[in-house]
Short mmCIF file of C-alpha atoms in Angstrom, two decimals:
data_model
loop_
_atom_site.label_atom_id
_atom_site.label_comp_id
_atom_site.label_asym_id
_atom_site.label_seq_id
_atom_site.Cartn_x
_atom_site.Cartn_y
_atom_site.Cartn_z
CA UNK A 207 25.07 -53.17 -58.98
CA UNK A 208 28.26 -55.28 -58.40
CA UNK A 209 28.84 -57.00 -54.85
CA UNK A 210 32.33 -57.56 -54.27
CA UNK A 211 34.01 -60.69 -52.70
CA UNK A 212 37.63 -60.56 -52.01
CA UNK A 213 39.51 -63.70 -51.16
CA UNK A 214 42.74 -63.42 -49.03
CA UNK A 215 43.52 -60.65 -47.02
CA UNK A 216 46.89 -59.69 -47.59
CA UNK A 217 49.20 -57.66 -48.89
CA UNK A 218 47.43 -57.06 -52.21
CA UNK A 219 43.86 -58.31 -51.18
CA UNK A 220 43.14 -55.55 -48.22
CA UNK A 221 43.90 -52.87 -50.15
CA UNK A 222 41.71 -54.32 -52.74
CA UNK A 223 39.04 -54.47 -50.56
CA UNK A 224 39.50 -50.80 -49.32
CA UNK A 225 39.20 -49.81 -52.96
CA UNK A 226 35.97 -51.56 -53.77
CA UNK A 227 34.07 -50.50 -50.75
CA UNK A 228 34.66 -46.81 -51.51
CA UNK A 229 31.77 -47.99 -54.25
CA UNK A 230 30.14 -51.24 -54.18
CA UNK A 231 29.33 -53.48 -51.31
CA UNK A 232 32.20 -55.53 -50.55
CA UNK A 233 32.89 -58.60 -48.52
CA UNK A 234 36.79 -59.27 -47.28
CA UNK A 235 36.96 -63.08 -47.34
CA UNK A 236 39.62 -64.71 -45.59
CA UNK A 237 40.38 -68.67 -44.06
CA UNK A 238 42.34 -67.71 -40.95
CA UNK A 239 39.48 -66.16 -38.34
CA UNK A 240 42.60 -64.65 -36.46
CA UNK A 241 43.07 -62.60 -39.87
CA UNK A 242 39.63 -61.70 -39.90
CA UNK A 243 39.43 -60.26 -36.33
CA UNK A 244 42.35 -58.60 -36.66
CA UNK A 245 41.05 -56.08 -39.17
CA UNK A 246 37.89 -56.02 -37.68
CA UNK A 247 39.50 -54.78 -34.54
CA UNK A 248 41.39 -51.79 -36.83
CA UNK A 249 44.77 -53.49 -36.56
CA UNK A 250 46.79 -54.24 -39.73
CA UNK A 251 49.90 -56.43 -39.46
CA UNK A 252 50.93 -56.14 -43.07
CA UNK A 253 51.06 -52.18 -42.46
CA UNK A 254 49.39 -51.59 -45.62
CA UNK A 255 46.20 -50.07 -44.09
CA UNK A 256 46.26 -47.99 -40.67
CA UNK A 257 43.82 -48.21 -37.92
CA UNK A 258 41.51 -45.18 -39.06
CA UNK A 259 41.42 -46.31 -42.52
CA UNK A 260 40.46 -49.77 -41.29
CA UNK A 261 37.44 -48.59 -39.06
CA UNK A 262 36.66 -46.01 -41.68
CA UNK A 263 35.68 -48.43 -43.98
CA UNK A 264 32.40 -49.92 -44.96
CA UNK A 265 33.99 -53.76 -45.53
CA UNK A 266 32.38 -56.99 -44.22
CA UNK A 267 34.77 -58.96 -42.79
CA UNK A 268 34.15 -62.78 -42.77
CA UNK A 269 35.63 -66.45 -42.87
CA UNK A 270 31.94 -67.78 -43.92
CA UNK A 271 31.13 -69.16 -47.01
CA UNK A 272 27.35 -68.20 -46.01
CA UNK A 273 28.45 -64.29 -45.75
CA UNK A 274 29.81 -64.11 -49.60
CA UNK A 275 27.67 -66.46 -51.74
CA UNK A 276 25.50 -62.80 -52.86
CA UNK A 277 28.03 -61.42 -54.71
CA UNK A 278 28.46 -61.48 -58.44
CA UNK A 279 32.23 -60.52 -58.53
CA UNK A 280 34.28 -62.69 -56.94
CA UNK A 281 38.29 -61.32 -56.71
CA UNK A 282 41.08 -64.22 -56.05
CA UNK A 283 44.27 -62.52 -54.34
CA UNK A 284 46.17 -65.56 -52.58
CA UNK A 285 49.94 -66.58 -52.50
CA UNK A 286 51.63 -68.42 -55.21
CA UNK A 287 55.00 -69.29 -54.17
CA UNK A 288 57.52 -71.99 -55.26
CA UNK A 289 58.52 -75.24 -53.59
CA UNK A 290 61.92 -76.28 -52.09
CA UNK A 291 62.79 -77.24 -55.68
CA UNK A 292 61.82 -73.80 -57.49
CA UNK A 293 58.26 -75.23 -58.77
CA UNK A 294 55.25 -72.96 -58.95
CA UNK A 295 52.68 -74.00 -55.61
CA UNK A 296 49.38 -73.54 -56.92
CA UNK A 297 48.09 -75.38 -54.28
CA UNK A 298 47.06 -71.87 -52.64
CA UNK A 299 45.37 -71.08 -56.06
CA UNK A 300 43.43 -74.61 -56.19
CA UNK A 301 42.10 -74.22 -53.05
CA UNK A 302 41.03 -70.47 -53.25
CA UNK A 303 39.13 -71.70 -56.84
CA UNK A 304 37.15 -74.65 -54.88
CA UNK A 305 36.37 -72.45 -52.21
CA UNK A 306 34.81 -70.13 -54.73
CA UNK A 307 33.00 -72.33 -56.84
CA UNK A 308 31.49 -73.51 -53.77
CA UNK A 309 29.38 -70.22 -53.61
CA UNK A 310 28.62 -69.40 -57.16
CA UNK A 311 25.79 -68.85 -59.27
CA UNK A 312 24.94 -67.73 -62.73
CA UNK A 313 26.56 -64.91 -64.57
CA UNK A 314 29.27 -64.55 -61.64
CA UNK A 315 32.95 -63.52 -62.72
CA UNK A 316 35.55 -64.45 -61.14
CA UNK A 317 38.90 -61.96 -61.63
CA UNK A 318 42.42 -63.81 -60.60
CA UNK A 319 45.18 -61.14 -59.49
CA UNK A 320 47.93 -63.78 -58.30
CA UNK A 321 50.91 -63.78 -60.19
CA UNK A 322 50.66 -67.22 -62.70
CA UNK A 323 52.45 -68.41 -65.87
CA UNK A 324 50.62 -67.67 -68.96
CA UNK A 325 47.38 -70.54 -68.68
CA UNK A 326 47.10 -70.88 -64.91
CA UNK A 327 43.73 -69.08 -64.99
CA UNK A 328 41.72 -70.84 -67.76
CA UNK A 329 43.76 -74.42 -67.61
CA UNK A 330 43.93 -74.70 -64.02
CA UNK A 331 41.79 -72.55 -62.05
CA UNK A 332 38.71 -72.66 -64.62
CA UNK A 333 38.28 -76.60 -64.25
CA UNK A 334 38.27 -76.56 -60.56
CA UNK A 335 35.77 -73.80 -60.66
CA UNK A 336 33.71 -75.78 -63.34
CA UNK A 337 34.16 -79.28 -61.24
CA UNK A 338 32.76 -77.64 -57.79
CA UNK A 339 29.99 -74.92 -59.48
CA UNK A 340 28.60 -77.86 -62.18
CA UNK A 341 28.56 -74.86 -64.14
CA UNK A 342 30.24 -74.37 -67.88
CA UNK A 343 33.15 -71.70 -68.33
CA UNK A 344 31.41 -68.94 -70.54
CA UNK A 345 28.07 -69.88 -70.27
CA UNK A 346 27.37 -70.15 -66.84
CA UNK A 347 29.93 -68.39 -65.03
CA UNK A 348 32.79 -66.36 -66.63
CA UNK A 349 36.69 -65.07 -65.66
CA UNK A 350 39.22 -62.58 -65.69
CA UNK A 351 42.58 -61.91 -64.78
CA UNK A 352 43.99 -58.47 -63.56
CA UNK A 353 47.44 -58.94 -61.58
CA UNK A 354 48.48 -57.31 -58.99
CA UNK A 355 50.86 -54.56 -58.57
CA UNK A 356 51.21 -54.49 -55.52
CA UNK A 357 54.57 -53.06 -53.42
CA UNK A 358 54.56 -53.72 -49.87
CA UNK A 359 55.96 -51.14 -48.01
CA UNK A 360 55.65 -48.74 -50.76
CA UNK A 361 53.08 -45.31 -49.92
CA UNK A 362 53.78 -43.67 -53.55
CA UNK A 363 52.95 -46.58 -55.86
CA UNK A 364 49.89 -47.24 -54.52
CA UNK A 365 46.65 -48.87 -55.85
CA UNK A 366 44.97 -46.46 -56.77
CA UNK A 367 47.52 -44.32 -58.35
CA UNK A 368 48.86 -47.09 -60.90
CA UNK A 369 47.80 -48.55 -64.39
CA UNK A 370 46.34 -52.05 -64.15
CA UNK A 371 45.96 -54.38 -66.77
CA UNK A 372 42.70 -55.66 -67.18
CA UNK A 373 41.52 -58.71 -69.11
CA UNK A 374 38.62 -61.46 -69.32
CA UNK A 375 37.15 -64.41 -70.95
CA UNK A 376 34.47 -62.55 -73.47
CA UNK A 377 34.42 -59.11 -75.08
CA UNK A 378 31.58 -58.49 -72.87
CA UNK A 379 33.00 -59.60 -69.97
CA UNK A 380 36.60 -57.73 -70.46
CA UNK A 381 34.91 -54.74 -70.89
CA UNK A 382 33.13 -55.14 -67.40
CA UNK A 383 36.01 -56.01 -65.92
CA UNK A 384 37.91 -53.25 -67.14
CA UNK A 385 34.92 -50.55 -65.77
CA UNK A 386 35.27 -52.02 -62.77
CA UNK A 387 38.90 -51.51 -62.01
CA UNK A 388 38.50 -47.69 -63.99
CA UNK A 389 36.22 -47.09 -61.31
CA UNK A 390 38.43 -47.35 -58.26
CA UNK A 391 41.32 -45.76 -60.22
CA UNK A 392 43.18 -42.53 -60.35
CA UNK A 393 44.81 -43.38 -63.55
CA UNK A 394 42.83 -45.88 -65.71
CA UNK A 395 43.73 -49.18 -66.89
CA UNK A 396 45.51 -51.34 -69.95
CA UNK A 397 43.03 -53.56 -71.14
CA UNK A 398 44.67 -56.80 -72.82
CA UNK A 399 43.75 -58.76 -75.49
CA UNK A 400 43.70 -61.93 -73.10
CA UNK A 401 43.61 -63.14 -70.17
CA UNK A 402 47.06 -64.98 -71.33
CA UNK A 403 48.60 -62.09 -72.46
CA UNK A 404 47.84 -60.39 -69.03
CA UNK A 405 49.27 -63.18 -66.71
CA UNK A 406 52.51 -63.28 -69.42
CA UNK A 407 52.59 -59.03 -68.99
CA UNK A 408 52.68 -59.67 -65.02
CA UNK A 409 55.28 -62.50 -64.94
CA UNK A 410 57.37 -60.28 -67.17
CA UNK A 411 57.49 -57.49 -64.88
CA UNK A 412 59.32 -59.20 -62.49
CA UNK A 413 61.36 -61.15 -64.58
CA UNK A 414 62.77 -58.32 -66.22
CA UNK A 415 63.91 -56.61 -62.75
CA UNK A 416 65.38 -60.19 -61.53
CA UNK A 417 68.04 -60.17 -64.76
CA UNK A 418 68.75 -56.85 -64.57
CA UNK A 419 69.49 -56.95 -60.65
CA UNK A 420 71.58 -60.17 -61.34
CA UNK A 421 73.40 -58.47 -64.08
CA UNK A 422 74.69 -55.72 -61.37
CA UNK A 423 75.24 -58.39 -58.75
CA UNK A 424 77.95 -60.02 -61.27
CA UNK A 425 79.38 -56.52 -61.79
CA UNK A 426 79.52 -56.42 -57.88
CA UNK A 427 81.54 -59.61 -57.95
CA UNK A 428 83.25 -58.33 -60.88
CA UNK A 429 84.09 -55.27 -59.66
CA UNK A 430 85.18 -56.72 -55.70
CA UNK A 431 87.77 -58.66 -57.37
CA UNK A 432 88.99 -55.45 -59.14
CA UNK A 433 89.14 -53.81 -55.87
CA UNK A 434 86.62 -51.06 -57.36
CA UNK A 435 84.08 -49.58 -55.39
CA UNK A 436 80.70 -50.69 -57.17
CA UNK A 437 78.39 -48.09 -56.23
CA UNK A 438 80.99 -46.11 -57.44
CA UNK A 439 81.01 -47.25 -60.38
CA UNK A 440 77.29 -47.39 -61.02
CA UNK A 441 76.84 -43.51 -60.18
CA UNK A 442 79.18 -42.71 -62.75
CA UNK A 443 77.34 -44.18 -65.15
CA UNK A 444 74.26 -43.41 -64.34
CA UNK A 445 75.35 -39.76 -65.92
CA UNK A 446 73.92 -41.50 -69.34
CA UNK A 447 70.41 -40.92 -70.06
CA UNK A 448 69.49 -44.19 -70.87
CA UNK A 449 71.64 -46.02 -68.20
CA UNK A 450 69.08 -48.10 -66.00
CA UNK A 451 69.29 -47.62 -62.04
CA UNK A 452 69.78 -51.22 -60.63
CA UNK A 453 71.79 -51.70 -57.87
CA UNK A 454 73.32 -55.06 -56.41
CA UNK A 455 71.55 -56.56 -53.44
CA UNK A 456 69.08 -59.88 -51.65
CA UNK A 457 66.62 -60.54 -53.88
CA UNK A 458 63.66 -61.92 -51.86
CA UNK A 459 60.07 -61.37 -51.13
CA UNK A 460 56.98 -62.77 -53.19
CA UNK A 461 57.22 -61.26 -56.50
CA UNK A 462 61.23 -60.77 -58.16
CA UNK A 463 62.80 -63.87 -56.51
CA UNK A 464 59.17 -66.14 -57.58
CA UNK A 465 58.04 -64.98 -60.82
CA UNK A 466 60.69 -65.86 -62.72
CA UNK A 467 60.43 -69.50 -61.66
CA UNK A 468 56.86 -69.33 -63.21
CA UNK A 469 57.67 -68.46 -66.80
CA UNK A 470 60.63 -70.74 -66.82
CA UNK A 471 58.16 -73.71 -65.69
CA UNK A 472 56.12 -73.32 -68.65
CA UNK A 473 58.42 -72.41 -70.98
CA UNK A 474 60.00 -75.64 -70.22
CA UNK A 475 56.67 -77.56 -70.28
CA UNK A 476 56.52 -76.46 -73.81
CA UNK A 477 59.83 -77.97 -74.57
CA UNK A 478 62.17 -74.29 -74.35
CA UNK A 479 64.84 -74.46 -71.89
CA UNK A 480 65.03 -70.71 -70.68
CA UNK A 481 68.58 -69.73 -70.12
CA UNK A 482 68.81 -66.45 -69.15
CA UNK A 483 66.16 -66.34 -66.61
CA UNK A 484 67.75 -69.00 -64.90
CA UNK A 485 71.25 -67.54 -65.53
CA UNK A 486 69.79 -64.79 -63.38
CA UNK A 487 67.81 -66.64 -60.60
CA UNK A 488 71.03 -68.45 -59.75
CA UNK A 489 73.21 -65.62 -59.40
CA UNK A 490 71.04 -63.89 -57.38
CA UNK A 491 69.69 -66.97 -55.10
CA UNK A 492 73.44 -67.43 -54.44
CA UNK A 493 74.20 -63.57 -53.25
CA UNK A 494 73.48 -64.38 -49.70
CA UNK A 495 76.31 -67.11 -49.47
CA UNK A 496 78.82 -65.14 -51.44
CA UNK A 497 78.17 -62.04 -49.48
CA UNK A 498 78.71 -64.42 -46.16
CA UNK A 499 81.87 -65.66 -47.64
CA UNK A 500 82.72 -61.67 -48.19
CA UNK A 501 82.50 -60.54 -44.62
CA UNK A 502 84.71 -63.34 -42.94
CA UNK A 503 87.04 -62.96 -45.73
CA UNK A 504 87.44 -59.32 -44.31
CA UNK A 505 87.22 -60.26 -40.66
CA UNK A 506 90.44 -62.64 -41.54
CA UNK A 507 92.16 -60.16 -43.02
CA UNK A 508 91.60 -57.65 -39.97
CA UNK A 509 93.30 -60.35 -38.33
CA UNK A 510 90.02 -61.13 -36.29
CA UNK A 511 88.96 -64.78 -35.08
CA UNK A 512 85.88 -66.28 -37.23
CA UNK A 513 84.55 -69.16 -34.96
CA UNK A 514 82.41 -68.05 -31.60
CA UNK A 515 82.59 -64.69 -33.46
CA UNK A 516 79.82 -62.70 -32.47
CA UNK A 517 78.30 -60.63 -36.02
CA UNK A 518 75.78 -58.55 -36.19
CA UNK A 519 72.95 -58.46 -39.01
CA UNK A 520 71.10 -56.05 -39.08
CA UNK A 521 67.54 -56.91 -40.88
CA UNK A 522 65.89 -59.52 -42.14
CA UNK A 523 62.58 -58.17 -43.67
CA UNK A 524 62.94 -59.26 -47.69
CA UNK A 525 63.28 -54.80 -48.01
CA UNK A 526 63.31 -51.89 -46.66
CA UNK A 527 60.53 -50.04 -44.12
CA UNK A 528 58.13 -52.99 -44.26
CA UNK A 529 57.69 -56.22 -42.28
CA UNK A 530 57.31 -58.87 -45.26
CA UNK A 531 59.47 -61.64 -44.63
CA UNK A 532 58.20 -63.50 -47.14
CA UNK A 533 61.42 -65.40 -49.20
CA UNK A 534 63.42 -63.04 -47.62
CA UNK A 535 67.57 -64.24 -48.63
CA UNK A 536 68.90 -62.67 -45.56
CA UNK A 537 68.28 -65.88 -43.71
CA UNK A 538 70.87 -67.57 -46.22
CA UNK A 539 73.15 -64.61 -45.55
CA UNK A 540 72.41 -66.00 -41.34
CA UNK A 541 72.86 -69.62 -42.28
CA UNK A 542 76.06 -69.51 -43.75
CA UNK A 543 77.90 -67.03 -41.34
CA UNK A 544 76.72 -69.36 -38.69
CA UNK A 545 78.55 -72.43 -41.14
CA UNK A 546 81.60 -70.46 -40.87
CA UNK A 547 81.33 -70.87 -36.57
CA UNK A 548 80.21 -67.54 -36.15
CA UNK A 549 77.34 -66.16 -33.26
CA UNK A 550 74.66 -64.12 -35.33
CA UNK A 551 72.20 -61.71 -33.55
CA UNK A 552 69.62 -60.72 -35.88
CA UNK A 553 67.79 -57.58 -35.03
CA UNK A 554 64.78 -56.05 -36.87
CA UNK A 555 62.59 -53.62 -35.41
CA UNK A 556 60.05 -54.07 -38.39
CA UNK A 557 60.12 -57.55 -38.51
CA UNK A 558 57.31 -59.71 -36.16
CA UNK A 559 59.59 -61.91 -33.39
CA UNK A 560 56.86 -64.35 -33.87
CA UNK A 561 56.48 -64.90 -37.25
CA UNK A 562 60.19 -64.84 -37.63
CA UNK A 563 60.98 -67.77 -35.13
CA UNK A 564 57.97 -69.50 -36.88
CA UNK A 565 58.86 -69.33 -40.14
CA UNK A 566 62.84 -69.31 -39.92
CA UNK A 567 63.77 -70.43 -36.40
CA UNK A 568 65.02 -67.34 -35.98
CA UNK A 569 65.24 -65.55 -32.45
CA UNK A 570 65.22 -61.95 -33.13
CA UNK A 571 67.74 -59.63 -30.82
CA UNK A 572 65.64 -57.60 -28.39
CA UNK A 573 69.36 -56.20 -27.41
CA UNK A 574 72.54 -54.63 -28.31
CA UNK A 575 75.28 -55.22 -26.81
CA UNK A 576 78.03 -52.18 -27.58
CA UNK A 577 81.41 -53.43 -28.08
CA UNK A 578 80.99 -57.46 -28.73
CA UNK A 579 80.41 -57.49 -32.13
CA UNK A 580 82.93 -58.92 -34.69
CA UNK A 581 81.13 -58.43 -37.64
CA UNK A 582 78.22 -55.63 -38.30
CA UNK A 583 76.51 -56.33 -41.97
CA UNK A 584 73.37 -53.96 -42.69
CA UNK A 585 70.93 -56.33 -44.79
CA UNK A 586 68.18 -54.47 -44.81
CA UNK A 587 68.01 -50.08 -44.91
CA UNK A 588 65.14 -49.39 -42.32
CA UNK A 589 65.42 -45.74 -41.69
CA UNK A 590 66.05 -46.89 -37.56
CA UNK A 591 69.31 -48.06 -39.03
CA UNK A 592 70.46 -44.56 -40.13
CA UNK A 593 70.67 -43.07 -36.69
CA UNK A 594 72.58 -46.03 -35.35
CA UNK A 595 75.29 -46.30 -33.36
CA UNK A 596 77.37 -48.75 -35.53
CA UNK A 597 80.66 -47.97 -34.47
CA UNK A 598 79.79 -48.50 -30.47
CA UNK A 599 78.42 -51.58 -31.16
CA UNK A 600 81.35 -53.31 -33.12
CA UNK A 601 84.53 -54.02 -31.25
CA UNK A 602 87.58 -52.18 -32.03
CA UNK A 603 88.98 -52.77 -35.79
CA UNK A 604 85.86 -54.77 -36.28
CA UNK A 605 84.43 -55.62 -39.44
CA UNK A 606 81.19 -52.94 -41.47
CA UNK A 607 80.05 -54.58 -44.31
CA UNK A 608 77.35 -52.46 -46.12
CA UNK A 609 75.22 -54.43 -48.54
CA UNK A 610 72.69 -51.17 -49.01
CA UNK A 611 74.82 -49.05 -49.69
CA UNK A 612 73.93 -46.53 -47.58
CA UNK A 613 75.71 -45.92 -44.56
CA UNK A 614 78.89 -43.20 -44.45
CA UNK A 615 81.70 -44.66 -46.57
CA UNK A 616 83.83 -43.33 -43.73
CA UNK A 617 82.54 -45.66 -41.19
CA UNK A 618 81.87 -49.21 -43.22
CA UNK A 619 85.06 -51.98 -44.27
CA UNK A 620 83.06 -52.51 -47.46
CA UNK A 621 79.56 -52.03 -49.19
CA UNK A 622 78.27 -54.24 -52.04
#
């Protein structure tokens, strides 16, 4: 019978760890104690799990080594972002691997689900793991990579309702890894022919939705210039049957804005320069400044004063109905208003005031003040924002700029 170790609590290793202990016995690993006790009290900050579920369930909680060196399946769900330079961090990754092989023994497998390039797991990962266990790859202890599809915020595409791609280092230990996953899932799996050619599937994914998204965002640009209403513009041709729904927007958060920066690494390490993927990341890395530029442009033309100017964003979560900040580009929408002179209140009522001013500097609003602000721009569509009182809160002939596209056309200076 498998015993289940999950390492990092997040986003995508909580609800892992839900899963598993419907079945098998299953130990939630994680290196913050404050993390730990959290969910052993029933509280969830991610929001992915609620307080009933959390109690509910049949998990063991722990950051001891001690507590998980019993299992035999050992599942790796930590971070891998990108540096201030756009380079994959594996340190996350490295560090998750030594913990691991710290606590294994023979015949173990150990599954990666954070997003990597195509050779992370077996060049990277599987030497640390050798290095720490003094055990061989294949012989002693064995891998396998299933990545995570994971969208915060997001109660229809959950776990256990999607197709995950399986993979691992043997036959033998593919197809294990593949009942395993079947077992917790509602509509099977997609077994792959390697553990390569799942970690290139995953990075894809993402990739894919970053060009497209980039493509609309220079039709937004296109399109402003034209003095054509985008969104306009996109319904109509969304009549087609094979037209694709992207819409212009921030891309943040873990996964779009990240991944692509992990296939372009190693297609460059192989000697390919990658042109469209980084066509793409740099048009959409440099919406948030463009869209700043935007809404002063329109507060100048209202004849309203930029500097002291007191705007109003409102959001900063990376998307809607969640409170993942995570390489959110609403902060560079924040940082540039405030180059142009202007006073920006940020309020977010999903968003954690803590985390926020740790991670960005960032004092969230607690307040409204009606009739002060300049400038209102909606970054980020949390339903709290649809029964808003935008109108009281901007002064008169003041400036709506809608990047969602979602508020009443009747009441907004512009949407994206």
């Amino acid at each position: 019978m498998e015993k289940v170790a999950v390492i990092g609590l997040g986003y995508v290793g909580l609800p892992l760890a839900i899963e598993f202990a419907k079945k098998y016995e299953t130990w939630g690993f994680d290196i913050y104690e404050s993390r730990v006790e959290e969910l052993r009290s029933g509280k969830d900050s991610t929001l992915e799990a609620d307080e009933a579920e959390l109690k509910a369930s049949s998990i063991h909680f722990t950051s001891q080594l001690e507590d998980i060196k019993a299992c035999n399946i050992y599942i790796v769900a930590v971070p891998t972002p990108t540096d201030k330079h756009h380079k994959p961090d594996l340190t996350p990754l490295y560090k998750a691997s030594e913990t691991v092989g710290s606590v294994l023994s023979e015949g173990d497998i150990v599954i990666y689900e954070s997003t990597v390039y195509p050779g992370v797991t077996e060049d990277e990962c599987v030497p640390v793991l050798e290095r720490v266990s003094g055990m061989t790859f294949n012989q002693g202890f064995y891998c396998g990579y299933s990545p995570e599809r994971i969208n915060p915020g997001d109660k229809v595409h959950t776990l256990t309702n999607i197709v995950k791609i399986t993979s691992g280092s043997t036959p033998e230990v593919a197809e294990r890894v593949d009942a395993l996953y079947n077992s917790i899932l509602e509509n099977g799996t997609h077994k792959a022919a390697s553990i390569k050619v799942a970690e290139a599937a995953k990075v894809i994914e993402n990739s894919q939705r970053d060009i497209n998204i980039a493509f609309v965002n220079e039709l937004a640009k296109i399109f402003n210039h034209l003095g054509i209403d985008t969104l306009d513009v996109l319904e109509a041709a969304g009549t087609k049957w094979n037209f694709l729904p992207f819409r212009p927007g921030l891309v943040g958060g873990h996964c779009i804005g990240v991944d692509p920066y992990y296939l372009a690494q190693k297609a460059q390490e192989v000697g390919y320069h990658p042109e469209i993927i980084l066509a793409g990341r740099r048009m959409n890395d440099g919406m948030g400044e463009w869209i700043a530029g935007e809404v002063v442009k329109r507060m100048i033309k209202k004849h309203l004063a930029v500097k002291d100017a007191k705007v109003l964003v409102l959001g900063i979560t990376f998307k809607e109905n969640c409170p993942d900040i995570r390489n959110t580009k609403v902060v560079q929408l924040i940082d540039e208003l405030k180059e142009y002179g202007c006073q920006v209140d940020v309020y977010d009522p999903w968003a954690r005031a803590e985390e926020v001013e740790e991670e960005y500097g960032i004092a969230l609003a607690t307040q409204l003040e009606e009739g002060s602000y300049t400038a209102v721009v909606l970054a980020v569509a949390h339903q709290e924002f649809a029964s808003l009182d935008i109108e009281a809160l901007k002064v008169n002939n003041g400036v709506v700029y809608d990047i969602k596209g979602v508020l009443d056309k009747t009441m907004i200076t512009h949407r994206l």
